[in-house]
PDB file of C-alpha atoms in Angstrom:
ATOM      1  CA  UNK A1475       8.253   7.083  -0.613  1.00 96.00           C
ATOM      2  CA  UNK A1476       9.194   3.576   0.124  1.00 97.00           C
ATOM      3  CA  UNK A1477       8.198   1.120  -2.241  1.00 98.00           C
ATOM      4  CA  UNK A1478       8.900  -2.880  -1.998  1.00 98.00           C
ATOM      5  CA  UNK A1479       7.745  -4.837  -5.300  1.00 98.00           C
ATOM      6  CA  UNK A1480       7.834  -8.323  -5.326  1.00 98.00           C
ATOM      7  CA  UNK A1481       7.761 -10.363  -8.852  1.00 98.00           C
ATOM      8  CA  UNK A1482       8.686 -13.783  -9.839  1.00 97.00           C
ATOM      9  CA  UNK A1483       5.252 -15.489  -8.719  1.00 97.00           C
ATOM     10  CA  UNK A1484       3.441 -17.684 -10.572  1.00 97.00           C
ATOM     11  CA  UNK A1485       2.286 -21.294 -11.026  1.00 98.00           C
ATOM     12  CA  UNK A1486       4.992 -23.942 -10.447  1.00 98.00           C
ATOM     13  CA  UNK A1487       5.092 -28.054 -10.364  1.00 97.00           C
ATOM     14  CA  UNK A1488       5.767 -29.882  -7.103  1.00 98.00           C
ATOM     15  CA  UNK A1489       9.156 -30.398  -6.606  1.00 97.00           C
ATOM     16  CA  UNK A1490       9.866 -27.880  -8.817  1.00 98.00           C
ATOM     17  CA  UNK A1491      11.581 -24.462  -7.967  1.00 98.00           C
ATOM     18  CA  UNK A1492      11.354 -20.330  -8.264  1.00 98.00           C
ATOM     19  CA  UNK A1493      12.766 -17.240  -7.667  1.00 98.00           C
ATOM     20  CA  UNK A1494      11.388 -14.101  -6.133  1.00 98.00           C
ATOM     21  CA  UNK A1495      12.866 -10.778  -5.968  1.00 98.00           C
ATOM     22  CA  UNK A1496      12.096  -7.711  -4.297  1.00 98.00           C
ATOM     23  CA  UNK A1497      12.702  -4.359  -5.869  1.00 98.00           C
ATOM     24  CA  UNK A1498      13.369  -1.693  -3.182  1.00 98.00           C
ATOM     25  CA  UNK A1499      13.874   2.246  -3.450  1.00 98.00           C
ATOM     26  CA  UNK A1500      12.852   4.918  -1.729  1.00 97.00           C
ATOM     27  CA  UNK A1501      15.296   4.255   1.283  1.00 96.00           C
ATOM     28  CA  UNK A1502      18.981   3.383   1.316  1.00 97.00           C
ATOM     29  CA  UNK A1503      18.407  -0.374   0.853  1.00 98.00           C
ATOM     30  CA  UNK A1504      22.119  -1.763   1.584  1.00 98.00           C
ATOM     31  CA  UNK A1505      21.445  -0.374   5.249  1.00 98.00           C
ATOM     32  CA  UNK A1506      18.845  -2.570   6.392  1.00 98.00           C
ATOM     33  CA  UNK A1507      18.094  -6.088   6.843  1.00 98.00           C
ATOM     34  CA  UNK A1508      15.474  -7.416   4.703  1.00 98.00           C
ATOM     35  CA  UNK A1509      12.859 -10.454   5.065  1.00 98.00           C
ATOM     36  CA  UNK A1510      10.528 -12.561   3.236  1.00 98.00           C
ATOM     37  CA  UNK A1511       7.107 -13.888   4.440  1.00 98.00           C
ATOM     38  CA  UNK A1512       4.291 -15.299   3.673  1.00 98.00           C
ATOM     39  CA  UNK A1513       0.381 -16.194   4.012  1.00 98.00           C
ATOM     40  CA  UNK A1514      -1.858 -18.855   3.677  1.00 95.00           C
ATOM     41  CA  UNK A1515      -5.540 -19.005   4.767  1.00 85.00           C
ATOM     42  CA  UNK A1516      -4.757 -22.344   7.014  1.00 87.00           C
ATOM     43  CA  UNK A1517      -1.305 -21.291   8.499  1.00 89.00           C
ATOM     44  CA  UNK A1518      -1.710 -17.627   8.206  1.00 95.00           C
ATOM     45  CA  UNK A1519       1.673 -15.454   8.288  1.00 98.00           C
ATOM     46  CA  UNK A1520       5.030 -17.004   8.644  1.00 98.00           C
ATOM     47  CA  UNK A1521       8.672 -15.781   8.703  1.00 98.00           C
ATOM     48  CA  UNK A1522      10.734 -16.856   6.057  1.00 98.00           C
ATOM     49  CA  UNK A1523      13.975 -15.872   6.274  1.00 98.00           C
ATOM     50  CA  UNK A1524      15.817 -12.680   6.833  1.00 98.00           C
ATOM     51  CA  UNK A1525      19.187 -11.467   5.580  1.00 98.00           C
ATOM     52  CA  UNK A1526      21.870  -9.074   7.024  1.00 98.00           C
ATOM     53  CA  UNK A1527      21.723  -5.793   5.558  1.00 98.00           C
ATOM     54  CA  UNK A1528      25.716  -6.845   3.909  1.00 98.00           C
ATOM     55  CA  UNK A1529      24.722 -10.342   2.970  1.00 97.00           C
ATOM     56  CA  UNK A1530      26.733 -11.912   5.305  1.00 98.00           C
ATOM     57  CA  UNK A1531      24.058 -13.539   7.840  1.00 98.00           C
ATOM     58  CA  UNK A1532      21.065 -15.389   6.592  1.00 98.00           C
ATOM     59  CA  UNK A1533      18.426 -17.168   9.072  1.00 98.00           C
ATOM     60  CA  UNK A1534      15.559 -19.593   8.282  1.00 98.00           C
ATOM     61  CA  UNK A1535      12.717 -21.418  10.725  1.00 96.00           C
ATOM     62  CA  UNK A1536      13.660 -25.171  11.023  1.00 96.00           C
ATOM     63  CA  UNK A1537      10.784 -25.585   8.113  1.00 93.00           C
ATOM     64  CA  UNK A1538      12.356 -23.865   5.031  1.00 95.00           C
ATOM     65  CA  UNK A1539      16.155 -24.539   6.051  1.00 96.00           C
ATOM     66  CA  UNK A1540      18.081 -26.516   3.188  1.00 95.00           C
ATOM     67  CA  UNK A1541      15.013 -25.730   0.381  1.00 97.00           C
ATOM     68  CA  UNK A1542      14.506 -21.844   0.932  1.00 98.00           C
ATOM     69  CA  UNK A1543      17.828 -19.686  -0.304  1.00 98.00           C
ATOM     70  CA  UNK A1544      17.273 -15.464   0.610  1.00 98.00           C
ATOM     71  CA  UNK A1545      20.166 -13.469  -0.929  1.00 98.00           C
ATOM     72  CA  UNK A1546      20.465  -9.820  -2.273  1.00 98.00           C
ATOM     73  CA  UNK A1547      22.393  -7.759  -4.453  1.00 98.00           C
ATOM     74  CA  UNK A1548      22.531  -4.167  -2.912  1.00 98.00           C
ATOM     75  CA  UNK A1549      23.731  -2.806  -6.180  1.00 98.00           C
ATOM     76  CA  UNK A1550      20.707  -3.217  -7.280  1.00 98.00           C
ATOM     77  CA  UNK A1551      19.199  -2.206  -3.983  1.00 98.00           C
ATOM     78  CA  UNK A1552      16.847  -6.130  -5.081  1.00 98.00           C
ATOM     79  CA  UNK A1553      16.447  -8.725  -2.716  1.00 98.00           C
ATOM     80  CA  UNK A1554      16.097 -12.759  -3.776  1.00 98.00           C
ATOM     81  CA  UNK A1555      14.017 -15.456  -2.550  1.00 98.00           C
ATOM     82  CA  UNK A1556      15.136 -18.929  -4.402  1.00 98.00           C
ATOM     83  CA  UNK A1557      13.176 -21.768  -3.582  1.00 98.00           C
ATOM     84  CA  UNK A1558      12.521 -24.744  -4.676  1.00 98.00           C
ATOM     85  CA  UNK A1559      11.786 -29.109  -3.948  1.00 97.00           C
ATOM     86  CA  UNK A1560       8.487 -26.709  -3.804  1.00 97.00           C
ATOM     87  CA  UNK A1561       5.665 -28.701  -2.382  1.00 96.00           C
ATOM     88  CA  UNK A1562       1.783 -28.046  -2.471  1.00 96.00           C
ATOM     89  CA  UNK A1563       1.794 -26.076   0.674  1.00 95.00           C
ATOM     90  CA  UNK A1564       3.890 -23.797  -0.096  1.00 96.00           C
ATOM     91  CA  UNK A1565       1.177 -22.170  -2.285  1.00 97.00           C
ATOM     92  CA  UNK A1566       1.162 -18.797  -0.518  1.00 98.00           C
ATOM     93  CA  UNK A1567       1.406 -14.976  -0.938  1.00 98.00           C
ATOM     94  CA  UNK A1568       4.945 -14.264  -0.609  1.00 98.00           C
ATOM     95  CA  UNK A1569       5.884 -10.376   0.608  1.00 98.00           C
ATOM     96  CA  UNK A1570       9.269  -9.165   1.162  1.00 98.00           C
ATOM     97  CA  UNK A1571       9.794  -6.772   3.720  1.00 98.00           C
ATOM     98  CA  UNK A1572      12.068  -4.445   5.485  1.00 98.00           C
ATOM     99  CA  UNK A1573      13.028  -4.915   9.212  1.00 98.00           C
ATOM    100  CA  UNK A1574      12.487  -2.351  11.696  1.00 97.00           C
ATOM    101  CA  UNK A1575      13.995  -3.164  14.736  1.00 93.00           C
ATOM    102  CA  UNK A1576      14.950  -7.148  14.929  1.00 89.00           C
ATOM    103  CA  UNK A1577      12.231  -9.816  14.317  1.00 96.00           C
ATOM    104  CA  UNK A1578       9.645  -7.350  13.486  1.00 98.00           C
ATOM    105  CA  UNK A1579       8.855  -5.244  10.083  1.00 98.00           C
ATOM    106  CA  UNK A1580       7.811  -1.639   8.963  1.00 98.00           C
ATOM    107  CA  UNK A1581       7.444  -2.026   4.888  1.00 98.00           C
ATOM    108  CA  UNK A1582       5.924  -4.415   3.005  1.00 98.00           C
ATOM    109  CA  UNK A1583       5.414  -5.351  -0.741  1.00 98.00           C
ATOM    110  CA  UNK A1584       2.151  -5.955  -2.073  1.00 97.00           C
ATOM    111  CA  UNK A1585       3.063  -9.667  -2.233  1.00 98.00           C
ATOM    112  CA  UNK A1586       3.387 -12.131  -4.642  1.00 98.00           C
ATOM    113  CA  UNK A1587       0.971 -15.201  -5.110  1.00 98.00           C
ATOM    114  CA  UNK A1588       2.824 -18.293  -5.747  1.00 98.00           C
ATOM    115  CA  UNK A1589       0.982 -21.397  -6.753  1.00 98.00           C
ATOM    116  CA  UNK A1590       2.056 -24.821  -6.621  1.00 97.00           C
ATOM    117  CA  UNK A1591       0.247 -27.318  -8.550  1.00 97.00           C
ATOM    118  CA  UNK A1592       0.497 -30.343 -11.132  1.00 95.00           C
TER     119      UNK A1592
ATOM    120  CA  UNK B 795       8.153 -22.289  19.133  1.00 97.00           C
ATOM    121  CA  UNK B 796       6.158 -19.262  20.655  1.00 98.00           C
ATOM    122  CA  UNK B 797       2.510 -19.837  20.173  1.00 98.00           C
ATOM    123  CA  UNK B 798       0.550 -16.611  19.899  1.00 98.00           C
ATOM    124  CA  UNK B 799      -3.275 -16.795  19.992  1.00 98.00           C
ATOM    125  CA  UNK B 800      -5.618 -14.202  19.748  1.00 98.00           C
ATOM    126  CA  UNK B 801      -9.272 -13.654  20.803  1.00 98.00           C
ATOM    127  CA  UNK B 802     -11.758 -13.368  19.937  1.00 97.00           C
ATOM    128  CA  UNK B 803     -11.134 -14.495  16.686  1.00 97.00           C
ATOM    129  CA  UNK B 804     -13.958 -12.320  14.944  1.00 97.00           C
ATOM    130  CA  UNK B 805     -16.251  -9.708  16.476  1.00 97.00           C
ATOM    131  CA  UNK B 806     -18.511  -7.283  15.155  1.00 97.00           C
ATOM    132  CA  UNK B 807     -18.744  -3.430  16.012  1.00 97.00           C
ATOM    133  CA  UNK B 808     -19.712  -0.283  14.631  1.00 97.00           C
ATOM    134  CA  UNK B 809     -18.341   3.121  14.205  1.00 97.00           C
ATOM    135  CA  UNK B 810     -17.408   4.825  17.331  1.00 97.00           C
ATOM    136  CA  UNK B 811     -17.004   1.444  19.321  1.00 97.00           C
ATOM    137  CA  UNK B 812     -14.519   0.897  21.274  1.00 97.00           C
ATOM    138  CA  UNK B 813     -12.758  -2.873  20.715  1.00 98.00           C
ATOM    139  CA  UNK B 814     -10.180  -4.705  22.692  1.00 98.00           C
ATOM    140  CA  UNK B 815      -8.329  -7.521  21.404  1.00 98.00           C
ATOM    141  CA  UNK B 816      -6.144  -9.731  23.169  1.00 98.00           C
ATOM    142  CA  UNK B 817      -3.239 -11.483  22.331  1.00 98.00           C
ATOM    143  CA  UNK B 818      -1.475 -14.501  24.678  1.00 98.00           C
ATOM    144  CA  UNK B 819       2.253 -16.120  23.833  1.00 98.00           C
ATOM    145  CA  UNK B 820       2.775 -19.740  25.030  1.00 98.00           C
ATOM    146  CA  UNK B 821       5.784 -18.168  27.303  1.00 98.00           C
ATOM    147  CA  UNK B 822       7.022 -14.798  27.799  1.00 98.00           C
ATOM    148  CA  UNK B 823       7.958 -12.783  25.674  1.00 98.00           C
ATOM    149  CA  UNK B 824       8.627  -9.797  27.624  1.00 98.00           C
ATOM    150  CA  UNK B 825       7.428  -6.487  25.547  1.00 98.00           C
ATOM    151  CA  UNK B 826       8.390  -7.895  22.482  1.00 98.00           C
ATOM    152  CA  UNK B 827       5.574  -7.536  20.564  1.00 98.00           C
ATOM    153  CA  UNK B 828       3.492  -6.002  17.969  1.00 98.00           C
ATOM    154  CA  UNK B 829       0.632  -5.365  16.063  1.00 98.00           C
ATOM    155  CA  UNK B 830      -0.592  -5.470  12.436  1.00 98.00           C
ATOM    156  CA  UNK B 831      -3.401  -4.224  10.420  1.00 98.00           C
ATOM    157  CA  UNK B 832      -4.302  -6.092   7.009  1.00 98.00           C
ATOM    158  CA  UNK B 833      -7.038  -5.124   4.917  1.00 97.00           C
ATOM    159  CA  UNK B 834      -7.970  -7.619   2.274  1.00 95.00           C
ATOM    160  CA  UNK B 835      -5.624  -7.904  -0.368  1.00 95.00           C
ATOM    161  CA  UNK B 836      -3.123  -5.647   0.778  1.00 97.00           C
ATOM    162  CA  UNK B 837      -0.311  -6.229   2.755  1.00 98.00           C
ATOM    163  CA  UNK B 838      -0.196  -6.312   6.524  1.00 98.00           C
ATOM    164  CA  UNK B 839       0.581  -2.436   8.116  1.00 98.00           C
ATOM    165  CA  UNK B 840       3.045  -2.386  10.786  1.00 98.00           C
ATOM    166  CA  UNK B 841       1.226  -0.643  14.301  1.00 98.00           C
ATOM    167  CA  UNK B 842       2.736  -1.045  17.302  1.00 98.00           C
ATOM    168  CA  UNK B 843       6.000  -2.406  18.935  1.00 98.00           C
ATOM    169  CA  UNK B 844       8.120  -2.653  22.013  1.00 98.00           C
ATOM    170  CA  UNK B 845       3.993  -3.903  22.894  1.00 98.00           C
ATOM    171  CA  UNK B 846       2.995  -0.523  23.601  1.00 98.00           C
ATOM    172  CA  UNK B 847       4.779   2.328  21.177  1.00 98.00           C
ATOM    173  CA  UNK B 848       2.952   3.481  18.521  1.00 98.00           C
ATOM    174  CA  UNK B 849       4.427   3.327  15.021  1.00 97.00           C
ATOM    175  CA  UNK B 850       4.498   6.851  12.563  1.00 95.00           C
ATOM    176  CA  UNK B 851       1.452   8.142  11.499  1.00 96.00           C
ATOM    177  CA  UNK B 852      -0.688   5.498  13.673  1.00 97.00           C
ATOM    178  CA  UNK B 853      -3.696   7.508  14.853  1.00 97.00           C
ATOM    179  CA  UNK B 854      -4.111   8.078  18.622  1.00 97.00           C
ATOM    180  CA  UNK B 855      -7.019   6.060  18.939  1.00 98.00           C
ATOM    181  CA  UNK B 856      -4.474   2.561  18.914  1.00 98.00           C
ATOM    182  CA  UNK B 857      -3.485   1.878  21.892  1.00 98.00           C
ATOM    183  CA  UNK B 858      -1.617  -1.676  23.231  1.00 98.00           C
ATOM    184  CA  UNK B 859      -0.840  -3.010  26.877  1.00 98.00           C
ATOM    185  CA  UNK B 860       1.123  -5.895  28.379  1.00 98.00           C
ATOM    186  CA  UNK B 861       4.316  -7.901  28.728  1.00 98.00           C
ATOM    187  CA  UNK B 862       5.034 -11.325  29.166  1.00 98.00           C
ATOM    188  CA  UNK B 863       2.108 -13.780  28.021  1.00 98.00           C
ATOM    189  CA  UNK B 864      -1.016 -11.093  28.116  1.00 98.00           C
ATOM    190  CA  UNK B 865      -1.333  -8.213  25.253  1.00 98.00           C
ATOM    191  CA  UNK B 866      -4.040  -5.897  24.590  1.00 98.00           C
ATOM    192  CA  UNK B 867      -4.765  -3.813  21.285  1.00 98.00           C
ATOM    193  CA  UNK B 868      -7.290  -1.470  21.795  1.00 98.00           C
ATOM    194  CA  UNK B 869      -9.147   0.591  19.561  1.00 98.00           C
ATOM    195  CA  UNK B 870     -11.063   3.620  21.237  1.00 95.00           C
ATOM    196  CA  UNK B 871     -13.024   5.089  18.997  1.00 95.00           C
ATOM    197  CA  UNK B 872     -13.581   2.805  15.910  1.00 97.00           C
ATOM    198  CA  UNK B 873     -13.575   4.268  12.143  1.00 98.00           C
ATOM    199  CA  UNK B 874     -14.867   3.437   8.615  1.00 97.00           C
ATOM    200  CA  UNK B 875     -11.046   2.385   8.062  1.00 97.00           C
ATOM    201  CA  UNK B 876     -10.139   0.668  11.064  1.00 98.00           C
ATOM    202  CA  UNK B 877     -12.483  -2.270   9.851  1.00 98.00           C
ATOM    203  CA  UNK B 878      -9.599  -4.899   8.703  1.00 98.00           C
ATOM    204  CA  UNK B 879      -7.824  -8.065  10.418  1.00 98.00           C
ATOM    205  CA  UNK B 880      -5.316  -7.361  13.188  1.00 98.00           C
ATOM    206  CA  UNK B 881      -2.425  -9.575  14.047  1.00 98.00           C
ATOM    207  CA  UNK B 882      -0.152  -9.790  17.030  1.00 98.00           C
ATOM    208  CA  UNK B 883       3.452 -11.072  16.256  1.00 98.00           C
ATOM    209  CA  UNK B 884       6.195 -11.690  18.736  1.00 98.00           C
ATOM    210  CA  UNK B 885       9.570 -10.642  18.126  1.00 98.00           C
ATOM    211  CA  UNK B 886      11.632 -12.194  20.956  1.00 98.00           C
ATOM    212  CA  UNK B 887      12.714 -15.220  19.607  1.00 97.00           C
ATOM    213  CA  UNK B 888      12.927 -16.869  16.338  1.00 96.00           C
ATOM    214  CA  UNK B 889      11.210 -18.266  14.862  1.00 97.00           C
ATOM    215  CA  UNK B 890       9.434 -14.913  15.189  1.00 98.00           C
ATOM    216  CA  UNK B 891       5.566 -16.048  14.986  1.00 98.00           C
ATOM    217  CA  UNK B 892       2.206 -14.660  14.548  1.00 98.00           C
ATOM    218  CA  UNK B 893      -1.141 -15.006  16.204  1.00 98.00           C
ATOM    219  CA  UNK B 894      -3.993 -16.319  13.938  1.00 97.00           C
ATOM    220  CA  UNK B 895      -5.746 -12.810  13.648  1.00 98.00           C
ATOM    221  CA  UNK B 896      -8.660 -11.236  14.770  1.00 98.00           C
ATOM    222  CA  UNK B 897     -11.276 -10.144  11.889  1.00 98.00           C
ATOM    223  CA  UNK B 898     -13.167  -6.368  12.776  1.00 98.00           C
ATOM    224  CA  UNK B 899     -16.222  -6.196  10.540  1.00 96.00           C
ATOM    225  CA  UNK B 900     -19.404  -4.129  10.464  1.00 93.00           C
ATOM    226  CA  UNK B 901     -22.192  -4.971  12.830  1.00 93.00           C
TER     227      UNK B 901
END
């Protein structure tokens, strides 16, 4: 069974940062690219970032580039979100998930809330 | 960016209804594009891609239509557990984008 479990949420300052990670098994994780995500009740879901299944190729939207980091350590078949300058909307459920063809996504974590406040 | 909105945005039914639910991108996006359950509190659960092919283990009575700008989800017989929030997402350029959902509750 696949299972994706995201930890690492929590409350956080503005402008301060955080890291996610994604724990993977159930599939051979250093063969797939991976991606984060995540919800909000005004914007709804938006793509994070995804990472090559090596490492080698990470891609952001324009809105996360330069503050948003995605990285992975397929020893540890894990996957990383680092963020941080971390503003008040980026108070979201974050899920990782795996990609199923390109752009789109066939597992998902349960998601972790992250909540940025003073 | 590719807009994707959906409509209706809500609607009621009741077991055994058939739904439709439509889905429009701001520019083509030729069949890329699929569909996503979410119940509350649980993660969204990948349906459809390629706008039409049905994922593993998706029961029969999903079906989707359309390329370019129009997409249809359709659900043909509806069940206790098919009550839940459906998203369309486009996968044809990044950044890849959703729609805003459409919420299936009880009548």
């Amino acid at each position: 069974e696949v299972q994706l479990l995201e930890s690492g949420g929590g409350l956080v300052q503005p402008g301060g940062s955080l890291r996610l990670s994604c724990a993977v098994s159930g599939l051979t994780f250093s063969s797939y690219d991976m991606t984060w995500l995540r919800q909000t009740p005004g914007k709804g879901l938006e793509w994070l970032s995804t990472i090559s299944a090596s490492g080698a190729n990470t891609w952001y939207p324009d809105s996360v580039k330069g503050r948003f980091a995605i990285s992975r350590d397929n020893s540890k078949s894990t996957l990383y979100l680092q963020m941080s300058s971390l503003r008040a909307e980026d108070t979201a459920v974050y899920y990782c998930a795996k990609v199923f063809g390109s752009g789109n996504w066939d597992y998902w974590g349960q998601g972790a809330l992250v909540t940025v406040s003073s | 960016d590719i807009q994707m909105t959906q409509s209706p945005s809500s609607l009621s039914a009741s077991v055994g209804d058939g739904v439709t639910i439509t889905c429009r991108a701001s520019q083509s996006v030729a069949r890329y594009l699929n569909w996503y359950q979410q119940k509350p509190g649980k993660a969204p659960k990948f349906l459809i891609y390629a706008a039409s092919s049905l994922q593993g283990g998706v029961p029969s009575r999903f079906s989707a239509s359309g390329s370019g700008t129009d997409f249809t989800l359709t659900i043909s017989s509806l069940q206790p557990e098919d009550f839940a929030t459906y998203y369309c997402q486009q996968s044809y350029d990044a950044p890849w984008t959703f729609g805003q959902g459409t919420t299936v509750d009880v009548k």
